[in-house]
Short mmCIF file of C-alpha atoms and ligand atoms in Angstrom, two decimals:
data_model
loop_
_atom_site.label_atom_id
_atom_site.label_comp_id
_atom_site.label_asym_id
_atom_site.label_seq_id
_atom_site.Cartn_x
_atom_site.Cartn_y
_atom_site.Cartn_z
CA MET P 1 28.27 -55.96 108.86
CA THR P 2 31.31 -57.21 106.99
CA ALA P 3 33.73 -55.94 104.37
CA THR P 4 34.50 -58.10 101.36
CA ARG P 5 37.35 -57.67 98.92
CA PRO P 6 36.93 -58.53 95.25
CA ARG P 7 37.22 -62.15 94.22
CA LEU P 8 39.76 -63.29 91.66
CA GLY P 9 38.49 -64.09 88.21
CA GLY P 10 38.72 -67.44 86.49
CA ALA P 11 42.24 -67.53 85.05
CA SER P 12 43.99 -68.65 88.24
CA ASN P 13 45.68 -71.53 86.38
CA MET P 14 47.78 -68.85 84.66
CA LEU P 15 49.19 -67.67 87.99
CA GLY P 16 52.81 -68.71 88.35
CA GLY P 17 53.53 -71.89 90.23
CA SER P 18 50.15 -73.52 89.74
CA ILE P 19 50.65 -74.97 86.29
CA GLU P 20 49.68 -78.66 86.16
CA VAL P 21 51.40 -81.15 83.86
CA ALA P 22 49.39 -84.31 83.19
CA PRO P 23 51.12 -87.51 84.40
CA ASN P 24 51.93 -90.22 81.84
CA ALA P 25 50.40 -93.65 82.24
CA CYS P 26 52.82 -96.45 83.19
CA HIS P 27 54.11 -98.09 80.01
CA HIS P 28 56.42 -100.66 81.63
CA ALA P 29 55.92 -104.39 81.23
CA PRO P 30 57.06 -106.38 84.31
CA ALA P 31 60.88 -106.24 84.31
CA LEU P 32 63.18 -109.26 84.20
CA SER P 33 65.47 -109.35 87.26
CA VAL P 34 69.10 -109.68 86.22
CA LYS P 35 72.44 -109.76 88.03
CA PRO P 36 74.49 -107.81 87.18
CA TRP P 37 72.30 -105.18 85.52
CA ARG P 38 73.96 -103.71 82.42
CA GLY P 39 71.27 -101.34 81.17
CA VAL P 40 69.38 -103.68 78.86
CA PRO P 41 65.77 -102.46 78.32
CA GLY P 42 63.16 -104.54 80.15
CA THR P 43 65.58 -105.62 82.89
CA ALA P 44 65.89 -104.54 86.53
CA GLY P 45 68.70 -104.94 89.04
CA ARG P 46 69.56 -103.66 92.50
CA VAL P 47 69.64 -100.00 93.49
CA ALA P 48 70.71 -98.29 96.71
CA VAL P 49 68.99 -94.97 97.49
CA VAL P 50 71.18 -93.02 99.90
CA GLY P 51 69.12 -90.52 101.93
CA ALA P 52 65.61 -91.90 102.56
CA GLY P 53 63.94 -88.55 103.30
CA LYS P 54 61.04 -86.66 101.74
CA MET P 55 62.48 -87.20 98.26
CA GLY P 56 64.61 -90.33 98.66
CA LEU P 57 61.89 -92.53 100.14
CA PRO P 58 59.38 -91.89 97.32
CA LEU P 59 62.17 -92.60 94.82
CA ALA P 60 62.99 -95.86 96.60
CA ALA P 61 59.32 -96.90 96.45
CA GLN P 62 59.03 -95.84 92.81
CA PHE P 63 62.08 -97.90 91.81
CA ALA P 64 60.91 -100.95 93.80
CA ASN P 65 57.46 -100.78 92.31
CA HIS P 66 59.10 -100.91 88.84
CA GLY P 67 60.77 -104.23 89.58
CA TRP P 68 64.06 -103.09 91.13
CA HIS P 69 65.34 -104.46 94.43
CA VAL P 70 65.96 -101.40 96.54
CA THR P 71 68.09 -100.81 99.60
CA ALA P 72 67.23 -97.50 101.24
CA VAL P 73 70.20 -96.09 103.17
CA ASP P 74 69.90 -93.51 105.92
CA VAL P 75 71.97 -92.35 108.88
CA GLN P 76 68.87 -92.14 111.07
CA GLU P 77 68.07 -95.46 112.77
CA HIS P 78 64.36 -94.64 113.15
CA VAL P 79 64.05 -94.08 109.39
CA VAL P 80 65.69 -97.43 108.67
CA ALA P 81 63.57 -99.20 111.29
CA ALA P 82 60.32 -97.77 109.87
CA ILE P 83 61.15 -98.84 106.30
CA ASN P 84 62.09 -102.33 107.49
CA GLU P 85 58.61 -102.57 109.00
CA GLY P 86 57.02 -101.42 105.74
CA ARG P 87 56.17 -97.96 107.11
CA SER P 88 56.84 -94.51 105.71
CA HIS P 89 58.25 -92.07 108.26
CA VAL P 90 57.25 -89.22 105.89
CA THR P 91 53.57 -88.80 106.59
CA GLU P 92 52.37 -85.93 104.38
CA GLU P 93 53.22 -87.28 100.92
CA PRO P 94 50.08 -88.60 99.15
CA GLY P 95 50.48 -92.22 98.05
CA LEU P 96 53.81 -92.74 99.83
CA ALA P 97 52.60 -94.91 102.73
CA GLU P 98 50.88 -97.30 100.28
CA ALA P 99 53.85 -97.32 97.88
CA VAL P 100 56.30 -98.15 100.69
CA ARG P 101 54.01 -100.84 102.07
CA SER P 102 53.53 -102.54 98.70
CA ALA P 103 57.24 -102.39 97.80
CA TRP P 104 58.16 -103.83 101.19
CA ALA P 105 55.45 -106.51 101.05
CA ALA P 106 56.73 -107.57 97.61
CA GLY P 107 60.16 -108.09 99.19
CA ARG P 108 61.76 -105.40 97.05
CA LEU P 109 62.42 -102.69 99.68
CA THR P 110 64.70 -102.97 102.71
CA ALA P 111 66.78 -100.40 104.57
CA THR P 112 70.15 -100.13 106.26
CA THR P 113 72.56 -97.61 107.73
CA ASP P 114 75.47 -99.32 105.94
CA ALA P 115 75.97 -97.38 102.71
CA GLY P 116 79.16 -99.22 101.72
CA ALA P 117 77.52 -102.65 101.94
CA ALA P 118 74.45 -101.40 100.06
CA ALA P 119 76.65 -99.99 97.27
CA ALA P 120 78.67 -103.19 97.10
CA THR P 121 75.57 -105.28 96.37
CA SER P 122 73.91 -102.72 94.05
CA ASP P 123 74.19 -101.97 90.34
CA VAL P 124 73.05 -98.38 90.85
CA VAL P 125 73.54 -95.92 93.73
CA VAL P 126 71.26 -92.87 93.79
CA ILE P 127 72.40 -90.21 96.27
CA ILE P 128 69.80 -87.75 97.56
CA VAL P 129 71.05 -86.35 100.87
CA PRO P 130 70.77 -82.59 101.50
CA VAL P 131 73.31 -79.96 100.51
CA MET P 132 72.28 -76.76 102.27
CA LEU P 133 74.07 -73.48 103.05
CA ASP P 134 76.53 -72.69 105.81
CA ASP P 135 76.58 -69.44 107.79
CA GLU P 136 78.51 -67.72 104.96
CA GLN P 137 75.86 -68.78 102.38
CA GLN P 138 78.29 -71.26 100.86
CA PRO P 139 77.30 -74.88 100.05
CA ASP P 140 77.43 -77.04 103.17
CA TYR P 141 78.67 -80.41 101.95
CA ARG P 142 78.84 -82.27 105.25
CA SER P 143 75.97 -84.71 104.52
CA MET P 144 77.00 -85.23 100.91
CA ASP P 145 80.69 -85.71 101.69
CA GLY P 146 79.68 -88.22 104.35
CA ALA P 147 77.44 -90.09 101.92
CA VAL P 148 80.06 -90.18 99.15
CA ASP P 149 82.79 -91.35 101.55
CA ALA P 150 80.43 -94.04 102.86
CA VAL P 151 79.44 -95.47 99.46
CA ALA P 152 82.92 -95.22 97.87
CA PRO P 153 84.27 -98.49 99.34
CA GLY P 154 81.30 -100.33 97.79
CA ILE P 155 81.83 -99.02 94.24
CA HIS P 156 82.75 -101.85 91.90
CA GLU P 157 83.16 -102.59 88.21
CA GLY P 158 79.90 -101.59 86.46
CA SER P 159 78.53 -99.43 89.31
CA LEU P 160 76.45 -96.42 88.31
CA VAL P 161 76.37 -93.55 90.82
CA VAL P 162 73.76 -90.84 90.23
CA PHE P 163 73.61 -87.59 92.18
CA GLU P 164 70.04 -86.30 92.43
CA THR P 165 70.74 -83.68 95.10
CA THR P 166 71.02 -80.19 93.62
CA LEU P 167 74.71 -79.27 93.31
CA PRO P 168 76.78 -76.29 92.18
CA VAL P 169 77.94 -76.62 88.57
CA GLY P 170 80.99 -78.87 88.30
CA ASP P 171 80.67 -80.74 91.60
CA THR P 172 79.68 -84.12 90.13
CA ARG P 173 82.82 -84.22 88.01
CA ASN P 174 85.32 -82.27 90.09
CA ARG P 175 84.39 -82.81 93.71
CA PHE P 176 82.79 -86.26 93.95
CA THR P 177 83.95 -88.40 91.01
CA PRO P 178 87.64 -88.20 92.02
CA ARG P 179 86.79 -89.47 95.52
CA LEU P 180 84.86 -92.42 94.12
CA ALA P 181 87.69 -93.17 91.68
CA GLU P 182 90.39 -92.89 94.30
CA VAL P 183 88.75 -95.19 96.85
CA SER P 184 87.53 -97.76 94.29
CA GLY P 185 90.70 -97.62 92.17
CA LEU P 186 88.48 -97.73 89.09
CA GLU P 187 88.47 -95.50 86.02
CA PRO P 188 85.39 -93.23 85.82
CA ASP P 189 83.15 -93.51 82.74
CA ARG P 190 84.89 -96.77 81.83
CA ALA P 191 84.91 -99.16 84.79
CA PHE P 192 82.15 -97.34 86.67
CA PHE P 193 79.71 -94.60 85.73
CA VAL P 194 78.74 -91.27 87.29
CA ALA P 195 75.88 -88.94 86.37
CA PHE P 196 73.92 -86.00 87.67
CA SER P 197 70.13 -86.06 87.39
CA PRO P 198 68.37 -83.37 89.37
CA GLU P 199 65.40 -84.09 91.57
CA ARG P 200 62.71 -81.66 90.42
CA LEU P 201 59.77 -82.87 92.46
CA TYR P 202 57.35 -80.84 94.53
CA SER P 203 56.56 -82.10 98.03
CA GLY P 204 52.92 -83.15 98.13
CA ALA P 205 52.81 -84.11 94.44
CA VAL P 206 55.86 -86.36 94.16
CA PHE P 207 54.30 -89.36 92.41
CA ARG P 208 52.33 -87.18 89.99
CA ASN P 209 55.52 -85.23 89.21
CA LEU P 210 57.57 -88.41 88.79
CA ALA P 211 55.17 -89.47 86.06
CA ALA P 212 55.10 -86.05 84.42
CA TYR P 213 58.27 -83.97 84.73
CA PRO P 214 60.98 -84.80 82.19
CA LYS P 215 64.05 -86.35 83.85
CA LEU P 216 67.26 -84.56 82.93
CA VAL P 217 70.33 -86.79 82.86
CA GLY P 218 73.93 -85.67 82.29
CA GLY P 219 76.88 -88.00 82.76
CA ILE P 220 80.59 -87.29 83.19
CA GLY P 221 80.95 -88.96 79.78
CA ALA P 222 78.80 -90.61 77.12
CA ALA P 223 78.93 -94.07 78.72
CA SER P 224 77.75 -92.66 82.04
CA THR P 225 74.91 -90.74 80.39
CA ASP P 226 73.79 -93.85 78.50
CA ARG P 227 73.80 -96.04 81.60
CA ALA P 228 71.91 -93.45 83.68
CA VAL P 229 69.34 -92.85 80.90
CA ALA P 230 68.76 -96.65 80.74
CA PHE P 231 68.21 -96.72 84.49
CA TYR P 232 65.66 -93.89 84.55
CA ALA P 233 63.87 -95.21 81.46
CA SER P 234 63.31 -98.44 83.42
CA VAL P 235 61.77 -96.77 86.47
CA LEU P 236 60.03 -93.59 85.27
CA ASP P 237 57.03 -92.96 83.07
CA ALA P 238 58.13 -89.40 82.28
CA GLU P 239 60.35 -88.49 79.34
CA VAL P 240 64.07 -89.01 80.03
CA ILE P 241 66.25 -86.32 78.45
CA PRO P 242 69.95 -87.08 77.93
CA MET P 243 72.09 -83.96 78.29
CA SER P 244 75.52 -83.24 76.88
CA ALA P 245 77.30 -83.20 80.25
CA ALA P 246 76.78 -83.41 83.99
CA GLU P 247 77.47 -79.67 84.16
CA ALA P 248 74.57 -78.89 81.80
CA ALA P 249 72.18 -80.91 83.99
CA GLU P 250 73.52 -79.25 87.17
CA PHE P 251 73.10 -75.81 85.63
CA ALA P 252 69.60 -76.61 84.33
CA LYS P 253 68.38 -77.32 87.86
CA LEU P 254 69.94 -74.11 89.20
CA ALA P 255 68.54 -72.14 86.24
CA ASP P 256 64.99 -73.45 86.74
CA THR P 257 64.91 -72.73 90.47
CA THR P 258 66.73 -69.39 90.29
CA TYR P 259 64.36 -68.27 87.55
CA ARG P 260 61.54 -68.76 90.04
CA ASP P 261 63.33 -66.78 92.75
CA VAL P 262 64.00 -63.90 90.34
CA ASN P 263 60.43 -64.06 89.04
CA ILE P 264 59.02 -63.89 92.58
CA ALA P 265 61.32 -60.95 93.34
CA LEU P 266 59.85 -59.17 90.34
CA ALA P 267 56.32 -59.94 91.57
CA ASN P 268 57.31 -58.55 94.98
CA GLU P 269 58.66 -55.35 93.43
CA PHE P 270 55.47 -55.04 91.40
CA ALA P 271 53.47 -55.52 94.63
CA ARG P 272 55.38 -52.69 96.36
CA TYR P 273 54.58 -50.38 93.46
CA ALA P 274 50.96 -51.56 93.36
CA ASP P 275 50.64 -50.60 97.03
CA ARG P 276 51.98 -47.13 96.23
CA VAL P 277 49.65 -46.47 93.31
CA GLY P 278 46.61 -48.14 94.83
CA VAL P 279 46.25 -50.96 92.33
CA ASP P 280 45.47 -54.59 93.20
CA ILE P 281 48.55 -56.67 92.20
CA GLN P 282 46.54 -59.88 91.98
CA GLU P 283 44.31 -58.36 89.35
CA VAL P 284 47.38 -57.05 87.50
CA ILE P 285 49.20 -60.41 87.51
CA GLU P 286 46.15 -62.34 86.48
CA ALA P 287 45.54 -59.96 83.61
CA ALA P 288 49.20 -59.91 82.51
CA ASN P 289 49.36 -63.71 82.56
CA THR P 290 46.54 -63.99 80.05
CA GLN P 291 49.32 -63.18 77.54
CA PRO P 292 50.83 -66.63 76.97
CA TYR P 293 54.42 -65.42 77.30
CA SER P 294 53.83 -63.89 80.73
CA HIS P 295 54.28 -66.19 83.75
CA ILE P 296 54.52 -63.73 86.63
CA HIS P 297 54.63 -65.59 89.95
CA GLN P 298 53.01 -64.64 93.23
CA PRO P 299 54.16 -61.91 95.62
CA GLY P 300 54.28 -62.70 99.34
CA LEU P 301 56.39 -62.62 102.50
CA GLY P 302 59.41 -64.03 100.67
CA VAL P 303 60.57 -67.48 99.66
CA GLY P 304 61.18 -70.42 102.02
CA GLY P 305 62.08 -74.10 101.87
CA HIS P 306 65.42 -75.72 101.22
CA CYS P 307 65.31 -75.26 97.44
CA ILE P 308 64.35 -71.90 95.96
CA PRO P 309 66.10 -69.59 98.48
CA VAL P 310 69.18 -71.86 98.57
CA TYR P 311 70.09 -72.60 94.97
CA PRO P 312 70.66 -68.99 93.85
CA HIS P 313 73.49 -69.04 96.41
CA PHE P 314 74.93 -72.16 94.75
CA LEU P 315 75.15 -70.11 91.57
CA LEU P 316 76.51 -67.06 93.37
CA SER P 317 79.14 -69.18 95.12
CA ARG P 318 80.70 -69.82 91.69
CA ALA P 319 79.45 -66.79 89.71
CA PRO P 320 79.30 -63.77 92.05
CA GLU P 321 78.94 -61.53 89.00
CA MET P 322 75.27 -62.56 88.64
CA GLU P 323 73.88 -59.28 90.01
CA LEU P 324 70.24 -59.98 89.26
CA VAL P 325 70.40 -63.24 91.19
CA GLY P 326 71.84 -61.59 94.30
CA LEU P 327 69.46 -58.64 94.08
CA SER P 328 66.45 -60.94 93.82
CA ARG P 329 67.48 -62.76 97.00
CA ARG P 330 67.66 -59.41 98.80
CA VAL P 331 64.28 -58.27 97.45
CA ASN P 332 62.60 -61.50 98.56
CA ASP P 333 64.22 -61.45 101.99
CA GLY P 334 63.20 -57.78 102.33
CA GLN P 335 59.48 -58.63 102.22
CA ILE P 336 59.42 -59.28 105.98
CA GLY P 337 60.61 -55.73 106.67
CA ILE P 338 57.95 -54.32 104.37
CA ALA P 339 55.23 -56.30 106.15
CA ILE P 340 56.48 -55.17 109.57
CA ARG P 341 56.44 -51.52 108.47
CA ALA P 342 52.88 -51.89 107.16
CA MET P 343 51.79 -53.32 110.52
CA GLN P 344 53.59 -50.57 112.42
CA ARG P 345 51.84 -47.94 110.30
CA ALA P 346 48.44 -49.53 110.79
CA LEU P 347 48.80 -49.99 114.57
CA GLY P 348 50.98 -46.95 115.33
CA GLY P 349 53.84 -49.24 116.44
CA LEU P 350 54.15 -52.84 117.58
CA ASP P 351 55.47 -52.37 121.10
CA GLY P 352 53.36 -54.54 123.40
CA VAL P 353 51.00 -55.51 120.56
CA PRO P 354 49.79 -59.13 120.62
CA VAL P 355 50.33 -60.66 117.15
CA LEU P 356 49.20 -64.11 116.02
CA VAL P 357 51.23 -65.70 113.21
CA LEU P 358 49.40 -68.41 111.27
CA GLY P 359 51.42 -70.93 109.26
CA LEU P 360 55.05 -71.51 110.26
CA THR P 361 56.15 -74.15 107.77
CA TYR P 362 57.76 -72.74 104.63
CA ARG P 363 54.66 -73.68 102.67
CA GLU P 364 51.22 -75.00 103.58
CA GLY P 365 50.95 -78.79 103.68
CA VAL P 366 54.69 -79.49 104.01
CA HIS P 367 56.11 -80.33 107.43
CA GLU P 368 59.34 -78.39 106.90
CA LEU P 369 60.65 -75.31 108.68
CA ALA P 370 63.87 -74.99 106.64
CA TYR P 371 64.35 -71.37 105.58
CA SER P 372 60.71 -70.66 106.46
CA ARG P 373 60.05 -66.93 106.39
CA ALA P 374 58.05 -67.43 109.60
CA LEU P 375 61.31 -67.56 111.53
CA PRO P 376 62.60 -64.06 110.64
CA LEU P 377 59.01 -62.79 110.80
CA ILE P 378 58.63 -63.91 114.42
CA GLU P 379 62.12 -62.68 115.25
CA ARG P 380 61.48 -59.19 113.79
CA LEU P 381 58.02 -58.90 115.38
CA ALA P 382 59.55 -59.72 118.77
CA PHE P 383 62.41 -57.29 118.11
CA HIS P 384 59.84 -54.51 117.64
CA GLY P 385 58.20 -55.39 120.95
CA ALA P 386 55.23 -57.48 119.80
CA THR P 387 54.15 -60.47 121.88
CA VAL P 388 53.98 -63.25 119.35
CA THR P 389 51.74 -66.30 119.42
CA ALA P 390 51.58 -68.78 116.55
CA TRP P 391 49.71 -71.75 115.16
CA ASP P 392 50.38 -74.22 112.38
CA PRO P 393 48.22 -77.21 111.54
CA LEU P 394 51.30 -79.41 111.01
CA LEU P 395 53.38 -78.43 114.05
CA THR P 396 53.33 -79.48 117.69
CA ASP P 397 53.35 -76.90 120.48
CA ASP P 398 57.02 -77.76 121.13
CA GLU P 399 57.95 -77.10 117.50
CA ILE P 400 56.08 -73.79 117.61
CA ALA P 401 57.78 -72.80 120.87
CA ARG P 402 61.18 -73.52 119.28
CA SER P 403 60.36 -70.97 116.56
CA GLY P 404 60.28 -68.28 119.26
CA ALA P 405 56.50 -67.84 119.53
CA ARG P 406 54.02 -68.96 122.19
CA PRO P 407 51.68 -71.66 120.80
CA TRP P 408 48.05 -70.69 120.30
CA SER P 409 45.42 -73.43 120.17
CA TRP P 410 42.87 -73.33 117.41
CA GLY P 411 39.54 -72.06 118.72
CA SER P 412 40.80 -70.63 122.01
CA PRO P 413 40.17 -66.94 122.85
CA SER P 414 43.05 -64.69 121.83
CA ASP P 415 44.00 -61.11 122.63
CA ALA P 416 45.68 -60.72 119.20
CA ARG P 417 45.34 -57.27 117.66
CA VAL P 418 47.02 -58.48 114.47
CA ILE P 419 46.81 -61.79 112.60
CA VAL P 420 49.57 -62.43 110.06
CA THR P 421 49.27 -65.35 107.65
CA GLN P 422 52.63 -66.72 106.52
CA THR P 423 51.25 -69.68 104.52
CA ALA P 424 48.13 -69.98 102.38
CA ASP P 425 46.62 -72.89 104.32
CA ALA P 426 42.93 -73.22 103.39
CA ARG P 427 42.04 -73.74 107.08
CA PHE P 428 42.71 -70.07 107.80
CA ARG P 429 39.56 -69.31 105.85
CA ASP P 430 37.61 -71.05 108.64
CA LEU P 431 38.81 -68.71 111.40
CA ASP P 432 35.97 -67.56 113.60
CA PHE P 433 36.71 -63.92 114.26
CA ARG P 434 34.70 -64.06 117.49
CA TRP P 435 37.81 -65.74 118.97
CA PHE P 436 39.65 -62.40 118.51
CA PRO P 437 37.63 -59.62 120.18
CA GLU P 438 40.64 -57.21 120.10
CA LEU P 439 41.50 -57.81 116.43
CA GLU P 440 42.32 -54.69 114.38
CA LEU P 441 44.30 -55.96 111.38
CA VAL P 442 44.67 -59.06 109.21
CA PHE P 443 47.99 -58.94 107.37
CA ASP P 444 47.56 -61.52 104.61
CA GLY P 445 51.12 -62.52 103.74
CA ARG P 446 50.06 -64.83 100.88
CA ASN P 447 47.00 -62.92 99.61
CA SER P 448 44.88 -66.01 100.24
CA LEU P 449 42.22 -64.40 102.45
CA ARG P 450 41.47 -61.44 100.24
CA ASP P 451 37.83 -62.44 99.73
CA VAL P 452 37.17 -63.48 103.34
CA ALA P 453 34.62 -61.33 105.14
CA LEU P 454 36.10 -59.54 108.15
CA PRO P 455 34.22 -58.08 111.13
CA VAL P 456 33.46 -54.36 111.35
CA GLY P 457 36.53 -52.40 112.39
CA VAL P 458 39.09 -55.05 111.30
CA ALA P 459 41.35 -53.81 108.53
CA TYR P 460 42.81 -56.00 105.80
CA HIS P 461 46.27 -55.64 104.26
CA GLY P 462 47.64 -57.98 101.62
CA VAL P 463 50.94 -57.92 99.70
CA GLY P 464 50.21 -55.43 96.94
CA VAL P 465 46.51 -55.79 97.65
CA GLN P 466 44.71 -52.68 98.76
CA ALA P 467 44.28 -52.15 102.47
CA THR P 468 40.62 -51.93 103.37
CA ALA P 469 38.89 -51.17 106.64
CA GLY P 470 36.11 -53.46 107.78
CA SER P 471 32.79 -51.64 107.64
N1 NAD A 501 62.19 -81.51 99.59
C1 NAD A 501 61.97 -80.99 98.40
O1 NAD A 501 60.93 -80.36 98.15
C2 NAD A 501 62.98 -81.21 97.28
C3 NAD A 501 62.56 -80.95 95.98
C4 NAD A 501 63.43 -81.16 94.93
C5 NAD A 501 64.72 -81.58 95.19
N2 NAD A 501 65.14 -81.84 96.47
C6 NAD A 501 66.52 -82.32 96.67
O2 NAD A 501 66.52 -83.43 97.53
C7 NAD A 501 67.51 -83.25 98.54
C8 NAD A 501 67.04 -83.97 99.77
O3 NAD A 501 65.83 -83.37 100.17
P1 NAD A 501 64.81 -84.09 101.13
O4 NAD A 501 63.63 -83.21 101.21
O5 NAD A 501 64.61 -85.51 100.74
O6 NAD A 501 65.63 -84.04 102.50
P2 NAD A 501 65.24 -84.73 103.86
O7 NAD A 501 65.90 -83.94 104.92
O8 NAD A 501 63.77 -84.99 103.95
O9 NAD A 501 65.94 -86.16 103.76
C9 NAD A 501 67.33 -86.34 103.69
C10 NAD A 501 67.66 -87.67 104.31
O10 NAD A 501 69.05 -87.91 104.12
C11 NAD A 501 69.55 -88.51 105.30
N3 NAD A 501 71.00 -88.33 105.33
C12 NAD A 501 71.72 -87.22 105.64
N4 NAD A 501 73.02 -87.48 105.51
C13 NAD A 501 73.14 -88.76 105.12
C14 NAD A 501 74.25 -89.58 104.81
N5 NAD A 501 75.50 -89.13 104.88
N6 NAD A 501 74.00 -90.86 104.45
C15 NAD A 501 72.73 -91.34 104.38
N7 NAD A 501 71.65 -90.59 104.65
C16 NAD A 501 71.85 -89.31 105.01
C17 NAD A 501 68.80 -87.83 106.41
O11 NAD A 501 68.84 -88.59 107.60
C18 NAD A 501 67.40 -87.70 105.81
O12 NAD A 501 66.58 -88.81 106.13
C19 NAD A 501 67.61 -81.73 98.69
O13 NAD A 501 68.86 -81.33 99.20
C20 NAD A 501 67.41 -81.27 97.27
O14 NAD A 501 68.62 -81.25 96.57
C21 NAD A 501 64.28 -81.67 97.52
#
């Protein structure tokens, strides 16, 4: 006999984070190659993309496949070598391998480690290297400072430099433009141009998003904005939106991402209350979101990845008075503790309890452990005495071992008394519970298994979803 929880209704497209925007069709006629490129519609020049990672490499391919000659720049030799063989080193992004191969085969994509030389021969330099957080939750500029210092000697009359990496408000103008001006000896917004244009893409849907999400562009002056708008209009099929200043574009990116963090914190608080009053939070959110002004996001074990949990700190680093922003970070980070307490209550403590964690990447389908909530989850489980095993469809046993858990292999017998899901990977729905004869509890950290039938005697606990005992 099995226990089944209620299924969600039909309005799941109203659940936050799953809203689809239709991509625009490509409207570009083949571009005329010109040297130098001065922003004339219908023309294409040379662009250097500095940072050929999960975002930079798709951009490089996108630009090349719109007629630009692209030099991808990266500090990692293996990345450069792969691109120069027409291969994508980023394997999970749909369409990327083909886009890199066709750009390379057309002779429009090469790679180098020499940022200065690439900038010197390019009309446009797009910089997309990471800015993360240091141990004090302040922006860690090491990669970006290195990239800016490396391209600066190549900046010349007519160069356009665009920062796509998310930055604290004011950095384009105050931190980076003076360095470029000093090394090049050129006057910004007159002899060369600088703009900020945030990357807003979602890993796994990059090319769809590139054709759909409006591109925000703010220069350090009107000439810079115009030149950057002309560049993006030549390579993107999405709307290009000129903004009044680089600062407005920087702030827009931080506002959009912080909104999501605050929204998720609200969903998590709602889930805590739903637990207390015995109401299913999924049903509540789905019902609330049938009102068109309501866009409540999903509760869960907190927020991972190097965007959403990071950018609120960029705001707080300059505006510590933003109480709601700081509080939301704490609420979201606190979800691990709430999950641990629920497991302790269900099992009467975790000391010596075998726990299997499923899904270690910050999100299903993305090979990225940055700020993944799996890391504090494993650390706290171990702290409370649990013996932790883990599995992730995208990670090797070595990568799993580095997270602090013993790797489990899919399909092998396990002594786990608790299974915790940390991502919503669809494969978890195919678990065969006969592999887990000791299983007592499924803690569903993303509420994605709520309608999966569990064996008799196995309890279910979601985030704000009623605990049920298998029967
Ligand atoms: N990944 C996402 O989902 C996402 C979404 C939206 C925006 N972004 C933005 O894109 C930025 C980059 O993210 P990503 O996912 O592409 O990162 P990534 O780690 O996949 O790639 C970054 C690349 O930059 C290279 N690099 C680092 N320092 C360099 C330097 N000084 N010169 C040249 N190359 C250098 C690295 O070797 C790496 O290949 C983020 O910081 C964020 O602002 C990312």
